[in-house]
Amino acid sequence: MIKILLVDDERSVLNLLRHFITSPEMEIVAATQSSEEALELASQLRPDVVISDIRMPELSGLDMVRQMKERYPDMDFIMISGYQDFEYAYHALKLGVTEYLLKPIRQSELLEALEKLMEKRREGSGAREITQTARRQRIDEENRSVRKKSWLQSAVSRALDMTDAAEEFLASPDCFDGSYRYVQGIVVKIDHFDWQEGITAQDVSKYTRDVSRYVMQGAESLCADMEYITDGNKGYILLCHNVTSEMWDTLHKRYNIYIKEENYKYEGHLTATICIGSRQETLAEAPLSFLHALITLHGRIEFGAGKILEYESRKYWNGEKLLNGEMMERYFGALQKLDEEAAVMEMKRLFETVRVPEGKGGYYYAMAEQFMELTEAELISMADTAVETEAGEGIQEVLDNCSCLEHVIRKLEDWLAERIRYYDELFHRSESKVIKTAKAFVNENYSRPIGLNETAEVVSLNPIYFSAVFKEQTGEKFTAYLQNVRIGKAKELLRTTNLPVKKVAEQVGYIDEKYFSRLFFKATGVKPAEYRKYYAQ
């Protein structure tokens, strides 16, 4: 017979456990809703098994187990929880918890766990020692796996940040087997073309895990150690191995067949691309290998998705600027007018006229990135610096499922249309830099024969569009604003100088004195000479 102590802050759970445990070989010696009280009961009753919730309001279930284990090392524990989180299970197992059950608790699972404990106790101290050794080994292995994944996440994060990936970090983690000569990063990328109905993000994530595991299985016999993590539609695999070309020959054959079969299964709507990074000699250089695998991934736009692509530095974009001011001049002209149709047309012309050097990858990705950066910078320069703007999608989000130039242009077309509409709305919503520039131009040049066309040219906007934006943001027509500035300056001259009315008219931009006088009377209700008579200083 085994003695059992029940611990849970919910009375209903305690009642349920009592209902489940009916065997004459199992005695419930006490039940409590307090973990603090459970410590006292354990001291008084010395139960064989403690069944406890992992989350308790006073002392947590894990802390309670830790204290009991220190005092009563032969005591067994079954933890129950509604939290499906590996971290809780991991810490519980590390403390020596025998079983970990998730709510809602099933009677069959609970009784099975208790039967295992009874059998273990019948086998005696020798069996106990063996069981504890096996448990420790399992915990050590799980601990090692968690540490490997954590380290791998750090390596991948550094590669994704595009920092100095070879910089020393966690140079010799003891969680990896050290009997290897090379480390190599592999990126598995799942492209979901056209987001066909019926294929969900969960399907894509599952497919990413399946392909990543398949890659691991193929390399297992050739590696001293390995680990992988996945993030949505990307998998990151680290291989620690001692072989070179023969390994990749084997994997190439295996993967090519697998990828073709999988692409056929999903009718081409889900496509797996495997990108192999550079070979490095230490784990500290693993981020560099992953960085090279990610650069290789960008090359699928030129080389095509659904393949195995291996990094070679000479095959990829070397970092030079692909777009210059002269190439972008016509495009910027359309962008400054916020002319969506013209801007999209010029964008397409740019990508269709640039020719990628034969056998080079990553050019279109780099070109798209530069195009987006230059576009955003130009739009921001058109807006008032005091106006807070929202960033658009980044290069990763825009090109995430692009595997050819056609896809790139289609995605950039959508992105560009969204950014132009956003800034168009922004300019209409608040007085932008365009309007402030226009007003400054008028206040500096009102004495010259300027008008709508000249001012629109200064701010690089179509006159019709500029007129509409000016009215939207200021509440008055541009011609009315220009006239009001000129009449205001004329009032000042009439008050402070003895210039003839004809000269005053000329200095505020009117050649015809009679026309000026009619405008002045319409604006003020008096003629220029009368205004001087009334208001001269």
XYZ file of C-alpha atoms in Angstrom:
537
model
C 0.000 0.000 0.000
C 1.153 3.545 -0.708
C 0.198 6.635 1.276
C -0.814 9.688 -0.744
C -0.933 13.411 0.120
C -3.104 15.621 -2.122
C -2.230 19.327 -2.589
C -4.280 21.746 -4.737
C -5.703 25.199 -4.104
C -8.974 24.222 -5.829
C -11.339 22.179 -3.655
C -13.049 20.774 -6.769
C -9.741 19.268 -7.963
C -9.135 17.668 -4.550
C -12.603 16.139 -4.653
C -11.967 14.855 -8.174
C -8.677 13.223 -7.109
C -10.406 11.542 -4.157
C -13.047 10.218 -6.569
C -10.398 8.852 -8.950
C -8.227 7.115 -6.320
C -10.302 4.135 -5.152
C -7.820 1.255 -5.078
C -7.464 -0.479 -1.689
C -3.690 -0.379 -2.226
C -3.751 3.442 -2.291
C -4.548 5.425 0.856
C -5.166 9.170 0.828
C -3.734 10.207 4.189
C -4.529 13.939 3.839
C -5.629 16.665 1.412
C -4.904 20.384 1.662
C -5.349 23.596 -0.317
C -2.194 25.122 1.198
C 1.362 24.301 0.142
C 2.648 25.613 3.490
C 0.349 23.217 5.332
C 1.447 20.434 2.997
C 5.018 20.791 4.314
C 3.765 20.217 7.864
C 1.579 17.264 6.833
C 4.512 15.683 4.990
C 6.583 15.954 8.148
C 3.849 14.390 10.297
C 2.464 11.712 7.943
C 5.509 10.853 5.746
C 3.440 10.012 2.621
C 4.998 7.869 -0.125
C 3.550 10.020 -2.903
C 2.587 13.717 -3.085
C 0.190 14.759 -5.850
C 0.295 18.557 -6.222
C -0.669 21.387 -8.536
C 2.409 23.150 -9.869
C 0.796 26.573 -9.349
C -0.053 27.442 -5.745
C -0.917 30.872 -4.254
C 1.542 30.692 -1.349
C 4.584 28.533 -1.915
C 4.718 27.268 -5.519
C 4.411 23.552 -6.150
C 8.008 23.447 -7.429
C 9.366 25.189 -4.308
C 7.333 22.843 -2.124
C 8.754 19.800 -3.948
C 12.273 21.189 -3.633
C 11.955 21.476 0.160
C 10.318 18.067 0.567
C 12.984 16.392 -1.576
C 15.727 17.851 0.583
C 14.070 16.436 3.726
C 12.593 13.198 2.346
C 14.635 11.988 -0.675
C 12.603 8.768 -1.034
C 9.319 10.615 -1.462
C 7.760 10.524 -4.977
C 5.853 13.330 -6.666
C 3.201 13.657 -9.353
C 2.680 17.238 -10.580
C -0.493 18.435 -12.269
C -0.956 21.699 -14.163
C -3.101 23.495 -16.691
C -0.061 25.102 -18.284
C 1.255 23.261 -21.329
C 4.687 24.812 -21.079
C 7.840 22.760 -21.333
C 9.692 24.981 -18.885
C 7.426 23.854 -16.025
C 7.770 20.219 -17.002
C 11.530 20.590 -17.367
C 12.010 22.137 -13.926
C 9.683 19.578 -12.354
C 11.577 16.659 -13.889
C 14.871 18.203 -12.837
C 13.663 18.209 -9.225
C 12.925 14.507 -9.457
C 9.188 14.622 -10.098
C 8.147 11.190 -11.350
C 5.141 12.178 -13.476
C 3.764 15.396 -14.944
C 0.029 15.404 -15.806
C -1.918 18.120 -17.611
C -5.401 19.288 -16.708
C -8.058 18.153 -17.335
C -6.843 15.096 -15.440
C -7.898 11.694 -16.741
C -8.449 8.915 -14.217
C -6.674 6.372 -16.416
C -3.528 8.529 -16.639
C -3.482 9.196 -12.896
C -3.942 5.536 -11.959
C -1.314 4.487 -14.484
C 1.172 6.906 -12.897
C 0.378 5.610 -9.408
C 0.676 1.972 -10.562
C 4.151 2.746 -11.909
C 5.170 4.152 -8.534
C 3.816 1.108 -6.695
C 5.655 -1.244 -9.056
C 8.856 0.702 -8.586
C 8.576 0.458 -4.817
C 7.958 -3.296 -5.008
C 11.154 -3.782 -6.973
C 13.142 -2.580 -3.989
C 16.062 -0.348 -3.434
C 18.101 -1.799 -6.336
C 15.395 -1.020 -8.814
C 14.974 2.408 -7.228
C 18.604 3.187 -7.792
C 18.370 2.079 -11.437
C 15.211 4.129 -11.948
C 16.781 7.216 -10.389
C 19.855 6.810 -12.565
C 17.712 6.521 -15.682
C 15.699 9.536 -14.574
C 18.840 11.566 -14.009
C 20.083 10.587 -17.445
C 16.783 11.614 -18.983
C 16.836 14.928 -17.136
C 20.451 15.549 -18.161
C 19.554 14.846 -21.793
C 16.531 17.136 -21.662
C 18.612 19.795 -19.969
C 21.274 19.449 -22.667
C 18.664 19.737 -25.425
C 17.195 22.892 -23.884
C 20.652 24.450 -23.606
C 21.534 23.493 -27.182
C 18.349 25.059 -28.520
C 18.917 28.180 -26.450
C 22.469 28.496 -27.745
C 21.316 27.879 -31.307
C 18.660 30.596 -30.958
C 21.414 33.028 -29.933
C 23.536 32.052 -32.930
C 20.634 32.497 -35.355
C 19.621 35.827 -33.789
C 23.125 37.129 -34.327
C 23.029 36.035 -37.971
C 19.608 37.647 -38.480
C 20.911 40.913 -37.017
C 23.620 40.863 -39.698
C 26.192 41.835 -37.064
C 29.797 40.676 -36.989
C 28.655 37.083 -36.943
C 32.162 35.700 -36.359
C 32.582 37.661 -33.131
C 33.403 35.377 -30.223
C 30.337 34.310 -28.266
C 29.665 31.152 -26.247
C 32.759 29.751 -27.879
C 32.764 26.329 -26.220
C 29.307 25.390 -24.932
C 29.625 22.044 -23.151
C 26.147 20.990 -24.314
C 27.570 20.051 -27.757
C 29.729 17.023 -28.509
C 33.253 18.289 -29.125
C 34.432 15.489 -31.457
C 33.970 17.378 -34.739
C 36.096 19.328 -37.198
C 33.475 21.534 -38.806
C 30.232 23.321 -37.955
C 27.749 24.268 -40.634
C 24.421 26.085 -40.588
C 21.483 25.136 -42.798
C 18.354 27.228 -43.361
C 15.154 25.502 -44.494
C 12.690 27.927 -46.073
C 9.082 27.122 -46.937
C 7.551 29.396 -49.569
C 3.763 29.517 -49.680
C 2.823 30.723 -53.138
C -0.453 32.637 -53.575
C -1.668 31.467 -50.144
C -3.978 28.900 -51.640
C -7.202 28.489 -49.717
C -7.048 25.624 -47.267
C -3.330 25.997 -46.417
C -2.958 27.749 -43.068
C -0.010 29.256 -41.219
C -0.147 26.208 -38.929
C 0.219 23.946 -41.986
C 3.284 25.905 -43.066
C 4.836 25.698 -39.581
C 4.240 21.953 -39.440
C 5.750 21.529 -42.903
C 8.805 23.516 -41.777
C 9.297 21.165 -38.817
C 8.788 18.075 -41.004
C 11.389 19.151 -43.573
C 13.849 20.240 -40.872
C 13.563 16.872 -39.143
C 14.050 15.085 -42.452
C 17.263 17.023 -43.025
C 18.406 16.051 -39.518
C 17.643 12.372 -40.126
C 19.621 12.368 -43.355
C 22.696 13.854 -41.691
C 22.495 11.970 -38.394
C 24.901 9.173 -39.301
C 27.460 11.682 -40.594
C 27.460 14.093 -37.642
C 28.969 14.133 -34.160
C 26.166 16.417 -32.976
C 23.283 18.481 -34.323
C 20.340 20.618 -33.252
C 17.515 22.530 -34.886
C 14.901 25.200 -34.154
C 12.026 26.485 -36.276
C 10.323 29.856 -36.571
C 7.198 29.909 -38.739
C 8.299 29.167 -42.289
C 12.027 28.880 -41.539
C 14.026 26.116 -39.914
C 17.604 26.531 -38.650
C 19.807 23.441 -38.355
C 23.313 23.232 -36.930
C 25.479 20.275 -37.965
C 28.768 19.384 -36.248
C 30.588 16.937 -38.523
C 33.933 15.596 -39.703
C 33.178 14.933 -43.365
C 33.126 17.211 -46.386
C 32.136 16.560 -49.977
C 30.844 12.981 -49.528
C 28.406 14.229 -46.904
C 26.886 16.805 -49.217
C 26.770 14.373 -52.141
C 24.672 12.043 -49.989
C 22.434 14.812 -48.714
C 21.956 16.380 -52.140
C 20.625 13.136 -53.573
C 18.378 12.510 -50.570
C 17.010 16.056 -50.401
C 16.442 16.519 -54.118
C 14.176 13.479 -54.230
C 12.391 14.530 -51.046
C 11.802 18.136 -52.167
C 10.386 17.030 -55.521
C 8.025 14.596 -53.810
C 6.864 17.221 -51.320
C 6.366 19.901 -53.980
C 4.276 17.440 -55.969
C 2.245 16.601 -52.859
C 1.301 20.264 -52.347
C 0.833 20.918 -56.090
C 3.567 23.543 -56.050
C 1.821 25.820 -53.549
C 4.273 24.904 -50.784
C 7.906 24.713 -51.817
C 10.921 23.849 -49.643
C 14.312 25.419 -50.319
C 17.370 24.170 -48.413
C 20.259 26.642 -48.093
C 23.631 25.401 -46.874
C 25.948 27.917 -45.198
C 29.726 28.066 -45.190
C 31.831 25.484 -43.376
C 33.424 26.837 -40.187
C 35.770 25.284 -37.637
C 34.392 26.470 -34.274
C 30.982 26.923 -32.727
C 31.845 30.593 -32.210
C 31.692 30.931 -36.005
C 28.309 29.224 -36.364
C 26.501 32.596 -36.725
C 28.695 33.350 -39.740
C 27.675 30.076 -41.356
C 23.991 30.891 -40.758
C 24.536 34.386 -42.149
C 25.918 32.842 -45.333
C 22.958 30.443 -45.479
C 20.590 33.440 -45.259
C 22.496 35.226 -48.034
C 22.139 32.046 -50.073
C 18.414 32.114 -49.385
C 18.162 35.525 -51.070
C 19.591 33.928 -54.218
C 16.473 31.824 -54.753
C 14.987 34.819 -56.614
C 17.606 34.312 -59.333
C 18.125 30.547 -59.022
C 14.566 29.522 -58.131
C 12.947 28.005 -55.042
C 12.465 24.303 -54.385
C 16.175 23.513 -54.694
C 19.285 22.949 -52.615
C 21.484 26.057 -52.724
C 25.003 26.013 -51.316
C 26.926 29.142 -50.355
C 29.909 30.248 -52.412
C 31.015 33.845 -51.883
C 31.768 34.443 -55.563
C 28.211 33.538 -56.487
C 26.486 36.204 -54.414
C 26.017 39.972 -54.349
C 29.116 41.566 -52.878
C 27.515 44.591 -51.222
C 27.912 47.301 -53.838
C 25.225 49.939 -54.458
C 22.941 48.782 -57.256
C 20.753 51.897 -57.590
C 22.067 55.446 -58.102
C 20.476 58.876 -58.316
C 20.496 59.017 -62.096
C 18.669 55.692 -62.377
C 16.091 56.824 -59.807
C 15.522 60.345 -61.203
C 12.401 59.547 -63.234
C 11.035 57.400 -60.440
C 11.550 60.124 -57.826
C 9.776 62.588 -60.106
C 6.664 60.390 -60.050
C 7.023 59.667 -56.332
C 7.264 63.355 -55.414
C 3.935 63.930 -57.158
C 2.508 60.960 -55.247
C 1.425 59.645 -58.628
C 0.842 55.963 -57.838
C 0.403 54.767 -61.413
C 3.485 56.579 -62.719
C 5.627 55.532 -59.716
C 4.704 51.853 -60.159
C 5.489 52.068 -63.876
C 8.922 53.602 -63.177
C 9.622 50.974 -60.494
C 8.918 48.195 -62.988
C 11.162 49.882 -65.552
C 14.001 49.958 -63.018
C 13.817 46.234 -62.286
C 13.335 45.251 -65.902
C 16.331 47.251 -67.160
C 18.858 46.159 -64.489
C 20.625 42.989 -65.586
C 22.019 40.589 -63.020
C 25.502 39.250 -63.759
C 25.243 35.654 -64.888
C 25.569 33.116 -62.087
C 25.131 35.713 -59.344
C 22.490 35.471 -56.614
C 20.981 37.943 -54.188
C 21.061 40.916 -56.590
C 17.304 41.350 -56.885
C 16.867 41.020 -53.121
C 19.557 43.665 -52.515
C 18.082 45.880 -55.205
C 14.605 45.598 -53.666
C 16.015 46.448 -50.252
C 17.809 49.529 -51.597
C 14.711 50.573 -53.555
C 12.537 50.389 -50.432
C 15.067 52.310 -48.330
C 15.418 55.099 -50.915
C 11.651 55.315 -51.371
C 10.989 55.603 -47.651
C 13.740 58.204 -47.256
C 12.305 60.315 -50.091
C 8.767 60.153 -48.699
C 9.981 61.094 -45.221
C 11.896 64.065 -46.661
C 8.640 65.282 -48.231
C 6.841 65.168 -44.899
C 7.198 67.635 -42.073
C 9.841 66.374 -39.642
C 7.468 67.294 -36.816
C 4.850 64.900 -38.177
C 5.246 61.386 -36.827
C 5.194 58.801 -39.605
C 4.637 55.067 -39.391
C 7.123 52.687 -40.958
C 5.869 50.339 -43.631
C 6.585 46.639 -43.950
C 10.248 45.678 -43.924
C 12.133 43.859 -46.656
C 11.717 40.500 -44.890
C 7.928 40.771 -44.759
C 7.576 42.052 -48.334
C 9.798 39.457 -49.988
C 9.136 36.540 -47.639
C 7.516 34.299 -50.282
C 9.200 35.625 -53.449
C 11.081 33.119 -55.574
C 11.395 34.995 -58.894
C 11.549 38.551 -60.253
C 7.851 38.465 -61.139
C 6.982 37.838 -57.478
C 9.331 40.635 -56.349
C 7.771 43.212 -58.671
C 4.245 42.173 -57.684
C 5.039 42.511 -53.956
C 6.849 45.845 -54.421
C 3.893 47.157 -56.417
C 1.580 46.433 -53.467
C 4.064 47.905 -50.990
C 4.628 51.073 -53.041
C 0.894 51.646 -53.513
C 0.361 51.319 -49.756
C 3.165 53.799 -48.933
C 1.976 56.400 -51.473
C -1.591 56.185 -50.153
C -0.344 56.474 -46.590
C 1.675 59.626 -47.290
C -1.085 61.080 -49.440
C -3.436 60.742 -46.470
C -0.759 62.104 -44.140
C -0.270 65.206 -46.278
C -4.008 65.825 -46.339
C -4.332 65.225 -42.611
C -1.695 67.681 -41.360
C 0.261 70.599 -42.790
C 3.232 68.886 -44.339
C 6.698 69.975 -45.262
C 5.410 70.501 -48.806
C 2.969 73.178 -47.649
C 5.496 74.852 -45.374
C 8.007 74.948 -48.228
C 5.374 76.455 -50.517
C 4.452 79.130 -47.971
C 8.113 79.986 -47.402
C 8.625 80.309 -51.147
C 5.635 82.685 -51.420
C 6.829 84.840 -48.503
C 10.298 85.136 -50.032
C 9.183 85.731 -53.636
C 5.816 87.515 -53.473
C 7.368 90.534 -55.230
C 8.006 88.463 -58.369
C 5.323 87.331 -60.856
C 4.941 83.877 -59.279
C 1.819 81.712 -59.254
C 0.495 78.185 -58.741
C 2.668 76.551 -61.419
C 5.932 78.059 -60.175
C 5.221 77.122 -56.562
C 4.146 73.576 -57.445
C 7.411 73.127 -59.326
C 9.390 74.211 -56.254
C 7.758 71.473 -54.151
C 7.955 68.934 -57.020
C 4.211 68.312 -57.226
C 1.730 68.336 -60.058
C -0.006 71.807 -59.991
C -3.489 70.296 -59.842
C -2.510 67.889 -57.052
C -0.628 70.646 -55.207
C -3.657 72.938 -55.395
C -5.909 70.239 -53.929
C -3.455 69.408 -51.130
C -2.982 73.099 -50.286
C -6.743 73.657 -50.024
C -7.157 70.466 -47.983
C -4.475 71.398 -45.450
C -4.865 75.166 -45.146
C -8.568 75.644 -45.785
C -7.985 78.203 -48.550
C -7.014 78.165 -52.192
C -3.389 78.789 -53.063
C -4.292 81.841 -55.180
C -6.153 83.327 -52.209
C -3.167 82.696 -49.930
C -0.784 84.353 -52.402
C -3.102 87.345 -52.750
C -3.462 87.702 -48.976
C 0.331 87.664 -48.536
C 0.743 90.350 -51.180
C -2.052 92.556 -49.802
C -0.585 92.166 -46.311
C 2.840 93.289 -47.526
C 1.204 96.187 -49.418
C -0.519 97.333 -46.200
C 2.839 97.335 -44.442
C 4.472 99.436 -47.198
C 1.572 101.888 -47.253
C 1.827 102.352 -43.476
C 5.591 102.648 -43.188
C 6.820 104.276 -46.459
C 6.030 107.154 -48.797
C 6.348 105.030 -51.937
C 3.782 105.849 -54.633
C 0.947 103.354 -54.940
C 2.347 102.208 -58.323
C 5.701 101.335 -56.678
C 3.934 99.574 -53.815
C 2.003 97.479 -56.354
C 5.215 96.555 -58.173
C 6.994 95.580 -54.941
C 4.245 93.122 -54.044
C 4.143 91.511 -57.486
C 1.522 93.528 -59.422
C 2.531 95.320 -62.625
C -0.919 96.816 -63.270
C -1.662 99.538 -60.680
C -5.400 99.582 -61.468
C -5.687 95.812 -61.024
C -3.818 96.070 -57.723
C -6.120 98.854 -56.515
C -9.240 96.798 -57.317
C -7.872 93.776 -55.397
C -6.828 95.981 -52.468
C -10.282 97.593 -52.247
C -11.973 94.185 -52.443
C -9.790 92.867 -49.601
C -9.888 95.900 -47.266
C -12.943 97.982 -48.260
C -10.800 101.058 -48.960
C -8.514 102.221 -51.763
C -4.712 102.147 -51.213
C -4.435 105.939 -50.872
C -7.261 106.043 -48.328
C -5.653 103.176 -46.352
C -2.429 105.196 -46.141
C -4.343 108.252 -45.013
C -6.049 106.330 -42.195
C -3.168 104.094 -41.028
C 0.121 105.795 -41.926
C 2.525 105.880 -38.951
